[in-house]
PDB file of C-alpha atoms in Angstrom:
ATOM      1  CA  UNK A   9       5.436   9.032 107.279  1.00 36.00           C
ATOM      2  CA  UNK A  10       1.893  10.519 108.382  1.00 35.00           C
ATOM      3  CA  UNK A  11       3.672  13.839 109.926  1.00 30.00           C
ATOM      4  CA  UNK A  12       4.738  14.403 106.606  1.00 36.00           C
ATOM      5  CA  UNK A  13       1.826  12.982 105.317  1.00 37.00           C
ATOM      6  CA  UNK A  14      -0.306  15.430 107.438  1.00 34.00           C
ATOM      7  CA  UNK A  15       2.188  18.380 106.949  1.00 36.00           C
ATOM      8  CA  UNK A  16       2.282  18.022 103.401  1.00 49.00           C
ATOM      9  CA  UNK A  17      -1.690  19.405 103.017  1.00 47.00           C
ATOM     10  CA  UNK A  18      -4.168  21.607 104.175  1.00 49.00           C
ATOM     11  CA  UNK A  19      -7.495  23.036 104.006  1.00 52.00           C
ATOM     12  CA  UNK A  20      -9.076  26.188 104.495  1.00 48.00           C
ATOM     13  CA  UNK A  21     -12.823  26.709 105.155  1.00 46.00           C
ATOM     14  CA  UNK A  22     -14.094  30.134 106.768  1.00 43.00           C
ATOM     15  CA  UNK A  23     -12.793  29.524 110.529  1.00 40.00           C
ATOM     16  CA  UNK A  24      -9.793  32.117 110.560  1.00 37.00           C
ATOM     17  CA  UNK A  25     -10.193  35.233 113.014  1.00 37.00           C
ATOM     18  CA  UNK A  26     -10.662  38.369 109.900  1.00 40.00           C
ATOM     19  CA  UNK A  27      -7.216  39.125 108.648  1.00 38.00           C
ATOM     20  CA  UNK A  28      -6.607  43.183 107.758  1.00 37.00           C
ATOM     21  CA  UNK A  29      -4.682  42.615 104.143  1.00 40.00           C
ATOM     22  CA  UNK A  30      -5.407  44.461 101.173  1.00 43.00           C
ATOM     23  CA  UNK A  31      -8.114  42.546  98.743  1.00 42.00           C
ATOM     24  CA  UNK A  32      -8.851  45.363  95.952  1.00 45.00           C
ATOM     25  CA  UNK A  33      -5.714  44.555  93.723  1.00 59.00           C
ATOM     26  CA  UNK A  34      -5.686  41.512  90.995  1.00 68.00           C
ATOM     27  CA  UNK A  35      -2.135  40.280  89.066  1.00 73.00           C
ATOM     28  CA  UNK A  36      -3.795  37.734  86.044  1.00 79.00           C
ATOM     29  CA  UNK A  37      -4.155  34.560  86.198  1.00 77.00           C
ATOM     30  CA  UNK A  38      -0.322  32.979  84.418  1.00 82.00           C
ATOM     31  CA  UNK A  39      -1.267  29.814  81.542  1.00 87.00           C
ATOM     32  CA  UNK A  40      -3.207  27.251  82.802  1.00 90.00           C
ATOM     33  CA  UNK A  41       0.001  23.999  82.954  1.00 94.00           C
ATOM     34  CA  UNK A  42       0.017  20.872  82.204  1.00 96.00           C
ATOM     35  CA  UNK A  43      -1.184  19.117  85.701  1.00 97.00           C
ATOM     36  CA  UNK A  44      -3.053  21.426  86.662  1.00 97.00           C
ATOM     37  CA  UNK A  45      -5.592  21.511  83.843  1.00 97.00           C
ATOM     38  CA  UNK A  46      -4.802  17.075  85.637  1.00 98.00           C
ATOM     39  CA  UNK A  47      -5.755  18.042  88.391  1.00 98.00           C
ATOM     40  CA  UNK A  48      -9.481  20.121  87.745  1.00 97.00           C
ATOM     41  CA  UNK A  49     -10.689  17.016  85.515  1.00 98.00           C
ATOM     42  CA  UNK A  50      -9.939  14.695  88.667  1.00 98.00           C
ATOM     43  CA  UNK A  51     -11.641  16.945  90.861  1.00 98.00           C
ATOM     44  CA  UNK A  52     -15.191  17.291  88.261  1.00 98.00           C
ATOM     45  CA  UNK A  53     -15.242  13.380  87.335  1.00 98.00           C
ATOM     46  CA  UNK A  54     -15.042  12.326  91.598  1.00 98.00           C
ATOM     47  CA  UNK A  55     -17.412  15.329  91.691  1.00 98.00           C
ATOM     48  CA  UNK A  56     -19.563  13.882  88.893  1.00 98.00           C
ATOM     49  CA  UNK A  57     -18.776  10.664  89.623  1.00 98.00           C
ATOM     50  CA  UNK A  58     -20.216  11.239  93.796  1.00 97.00           C
ATOM     51  CA  UNK A  59     -23.900  12.885  91.735  1.00 97.00           C
ATOM     52  CA  UNK A  60     -22.617  16.788  91.790  1.00 98.00           C
ATOM     53  CA  UNK A  61     -22.676  19.163  89.703  1.00 97.00           C
ATOM     54  CA  UNK A  62     -18.996  19.406  87.918  1.00 98.00           C
ATOM     55  CA  UNK A  63     -17.216  23.111  89.093  1.00 97.00           C
ATOM     56  CA  UNK A  64     -16.399  25.844  86.034  1.00 95.00           C
ATOM     57  CA  UNK A  65     -13.268  27.005  85.571  1.00 93.00           C
ATOM     58  CA  UNK A  66     -12.435  30.942  87.103  1.00 90.00           C
ATOM     59  CA  UNK A  67      -9.996  33.102  85.990  1.00 92.00           C
ATOM     60  CA  UNK A  68     -10.453  35.547  89.025  1.00 94.00           C
ATOM     61  CA  UNK A  69      -9.992  32.268  91.633  1.00 95.00           C
ATOM     62  CA  UNK A  70      -6.413  31.516  89.694  1.00 96.00           C
ATOM     63  CA  UNK A  71      -5.064  34.946  89.481  1.00 95.00           C
ATOM     64  CA  UNK A  72      -6.060  34.409  94.134  1.00 95.00           C
ATOM     65  CA  UNK A  73      -4.601  30.912  94.196  1.00 95.00           C
ATOM     66  CA  UNK A  74      -1.072  31.781  92.491  1.00 95.00           C
ATOM     67  CA  UNK A  75      -0.779  34.741  94.505  1.00 94.00           C
ATOM     68  CA  UNK A  76      -0.790  32.556  97.072  1.00 93.00           C
ATOM     69  CA  UNK A  77       1.207  29.415  95.722  1.00 95.00           C
ATOM     70  CA  UNK A  78       3.713  31.877  94.442  1.00 94.00           C
ATOM     71  CA  UNK A  79       3.820  32.910  98.462  1.00 94.00           C
ATOM     72  CA  UNK A  80       4.383  29.526  99.447  1.00 95.00           C
ATOM     73  CA  UNK A  81       7.512  29.165  97.555  1.00 95.00           C
ATOM     74  CA  UNK A  82       8.644  31.841  98.320  1.00 94.00           C
ATOM     75  CA  UNK A  83       9.029  31.143 102.464  1.00 93.00           C
ATOM     76  CA  UNK A  84       9.031  27.720 101.334  1.00 91.00           C
ATOM     77  CA  UNK A  85       6.412  26.675 104.239  1.00 88.00           C
ATOM     78  CA  UNK A  86       2.335  24.941 103.366  1.00 91.00           C
ATOM     79  CA  UNK A  87       0.128  26.900 104.617  1.00 88.00           C
ATOM     80  CA  UNK A  88      -3.075  28.619 104.694  1.00 91.00           C
ATOM     81  CA  UNK A  89      -1.565  32.237 105.884  1.00 87.00           C
ATOM     82  CA  UNK A  90      -4.096  35.127 104.798  1.00 89.00           C
ATOM     83  CA  UNK A  91      -6.934  33.006 104.150  1.00 92.00           C
ATOM     84  CA  UNK A  92      -8.772  36.056 104.493  1.00 92.00           C
ATOM     85  CA  UNK A  93      -7.018  38.630 101.603  1.00 92.00           C
ATOM     86  CA  UNK A  94      -8.448  36.006  99.963  1.00 94.00           C
ATOM     87  CA  UNK A  95     -11.717  35.530 100.394  1.00 94.00           C
ATOM     88  CA  UNK A  96     -12.536  38.891 100.420  1.00 94.00           C
ATOM     89  CA  UNK A  97     -10.580  39.266  97.225  1.00 93.00           C
ATOM     90  CA  UNK A  98     -13.028  36.509  95.634  1.00 96.00           C
ATOM     91  CA  UNK A  99     -16.284  38.596  97.316  1.00 95.00           C
ATOM     92  CA  UNK A 100     -15.205  41.510  96.067  1.00 94.00           C
ATOM     93  CA  UNK A 101     -13.954  40.807  92.836  1.00 93.00           C
ATOM     94  CA  UNK A 102     -15.775  37.578  91.814  1.00 94.00           C
ATOM     95  CA  UNK A 103     -19.032  37.711  94.023  1.00 94.00           C
ATOM     96  CA  UNK A 104     -18.420  34.788  96.168  1.00 96.00           C
ATOM     97  CA  UNK A 105     -21.082  34.259  99.349  1.00 96.00           C
ATOM     98  CA  UNK A 106     -18.767  31.037 100.357  1.00 97.00           C
ATOM     99  CA  UNK A 107     -14.798  30.068  99.473  1.00 97.00           C
ATOM    100  CA  UNK A 108     -12.354  27.001 101.089  1.00 96.00           C
ATOM    101  CA  UNK A 109      -9.307  25.947  99.966  1.00 96.00           C
ATOM    102  CA  UNK A 110      -6.994  22.804  99.811  1.00 97.00           C
ATOM    103  CA  UNK A 111      -3.376  23.211  99.390  1.00 96.00           C
ATOM    104  CA  UNK A 112      -0.342  20.600  99.261  1.00 96.00           C
ATOM    105  CA  UNK A 113       2.898  20.346  98.988  1.00 94.00           C
ATOM    106  CA  UNK A 114       5.233  17.793  96.962  1.00 92.00           C
ATOM    107  CA  UNK A 115       2.992  15.306  95.029  1.00 95.00           C
ATOM    108  CA  UNK A 116       3.867  15.206  91.780  1.00 94.00           C
ATOM    109  CA  UNK A 117       1.271  14.434  89.491  1.00 97.00           C
ATOM    110  CA  UNK A 118      -2.023  15.729  89.434  1.00 97.00           C
ATOM    111  CA  UNK A 119      -3.865  11.727  90.630  1.00 98.00           C
ATOM    112  CA  UNK A 120      -1.232  11.709  93.386  1.00 97.00           C
ATOM    113  CA  UNK A 121      -2.571  14.679  95.358  1.00 97.00           C
ATOM    114  CA  UNK A 122      -6.125  14.280  94.038  1.00 98.00           C
ATOM    115  CA  UNK A 123      -6.234  11.373  96.036  1.00 97.00           C
ATOM    116  CA  UNK A 124      -4.686  12.288  98.604  1.00 97.00           C
ATOM    117  CA  UNK A 125      -7.256  15.037  99.437  1.00 97.00           C
ATOM    118  CA  UNK A 126      -9.815  12.251  98.504  1.00 97.00           C
ATOM    119  CA  UNK A 127      -7.789  10.372 101.215  1.00 97.00           C
ATOM    120  CA  UNK A 128      -8.084  13.118 104.059  1.00 94.00           C
ATOM    121  CA  UNK A 129     -11.968  14.373 105.099  1.00 94.00           C
ATOM    122  CA  UNK A 130     -11.846  17.698 105.203  1.00 94.00           C
ATOM    123  CA  UNK A 131      -9.788  17.851 101.968  1.00 95.00           C
ATOM    124  CA  UNK A 132     -12.876  15.404 100.202  1.00 96.00           C
ATOM    125  CA  UNK A 133     -15.686  17.860 102.090  1.00 97.00           C
ATOM    126  CA  UNK A 134     -14.294  20.849 100.501  1.00 97.00           C
ATOM    127  CA  UNK A 135     -14.077  19.399  97.172  1.00 98.00           C
ATOM    128  CA  UNK A 136     -17.135  17.369  97.032  1.00 98.00           C
ATOM    129  CA  UNK A 137     -18.673  21.065  99.197  1.00 97.00           C
ATOM    130  CA  UNK A 138     -21.910  23.276  97.828  1.00 97.00           C
ATOM    131  CA  UNK A 139     -19.552  25.239  94.904  1.00 98.00           C
ATOM    132  CA  UNK A 140     -19.263  26.184  91.498  1.00 97.00           C
ATOM    133  CA  UNK A 141     -16.349  27.556  91.002  1.00 97.00           C
ATOM    134  CA  UNK A 142     -12.389  26.400  91.394  1.00 97.00           C
ATOM    135  CA  UNK A 143      -9.267  26.445  90.430  1.00 96.00           C
ATOM    136  CA  UNK A 144      -6.045  25.827  91.143  1.00 97.00           C
ATOM    137  CA  UNK A 145      -2.356  26.628  90.494  1.00 96.00           C
ATOM    138  CA  UNK A 146       1.029  25.002  91.226  1.00 97.00           C
ATOM    139  CA  UNK A 147       4.103  26.386  90.870  1.00 96.00           C
ATOM    140  CA  UNK A 148       7.969  24.458  91.681  1.00 95.00           C
ATOM    141  CA  UNK A 149      10.532  25.627  94.145  1.00 95.00           C
ATOM    142  CA  UNK A 150      13.597  25.548  93.529  1.00 93.00           C
ATOM    143  CA  UNK A 151      14.169  21.801  93.858  1.00 94.00           C
ATOM    144  CA  UNK A 152      11.899  21.144  91.614  1.00 94.00           C
ATOM    145  CA  UNK A 153       9.289  20.032  94.738  1.00 95.00           C
ATOM    146  CA  UNK A 154       4.796  21.064  93.725  1.00 96.00           C
ATOM    147  CA  UNK A 155       3.074  23.615  96.291  1.00 97.00           C
ATOM    148  CA  UNK A 156      -0.194  23.792  95.533  1.00 97.00           C
ATOM    149  CA  UNK A 157      -3.127  26.120  96.074  1.00 96.00           C
ATOM    150  CA  UNK A 158      -7.050  25.168  94.732  1.00 97.00           C
ATOM    151  CA  UNK A 159      -9.984  27.505  96.018  1.00 97.00           C
ATOM    152  CA  UNK A 160     -13.400  26.700  95.245  1.00 98.00           C
ATOM    153  CA  UNK A 161     -16.059  29.030  95.722  1.00 97.00           C
ATOM    154  CA  UNK A 162     -20.147  29.754  95.940  1.00 97.00           C
ATOM    155  CA  UNK A 163     -21.449  32.028  94.082  1.00 94.00           C
TER     156      UNK A 163
END
């Protein structure tokens, strides 16, 4: 069970080697799903309870997160593949100075995925980090399992 939990979510900061990928083309962000709105609200409620500023939703972050969630569904694995492409896209298109992300798979509710992230030191550090904006993408695979990409950004 611990191995499944370990493989079901992950976090990323800026500590990966640079990748040489095109970061200029942005897709349009899809409309927010209820589970995504609930996750953002839960994260902000947690931040407020810790005396931290709530984060602003950001459509460019949502668009970037969506491309990664769609990719994870397509390859059927949770990963931080191409993190630097997402980071550079947010630097170029949203004036980001700092970018981090949490990813997850197979949680069935907003509360369960947020609880898992909060119970992991690295993920909690992202949630409680020095950021100004965030957004999330949640997409189901063919079996109905959710994939999540939650990106945090500081301007």
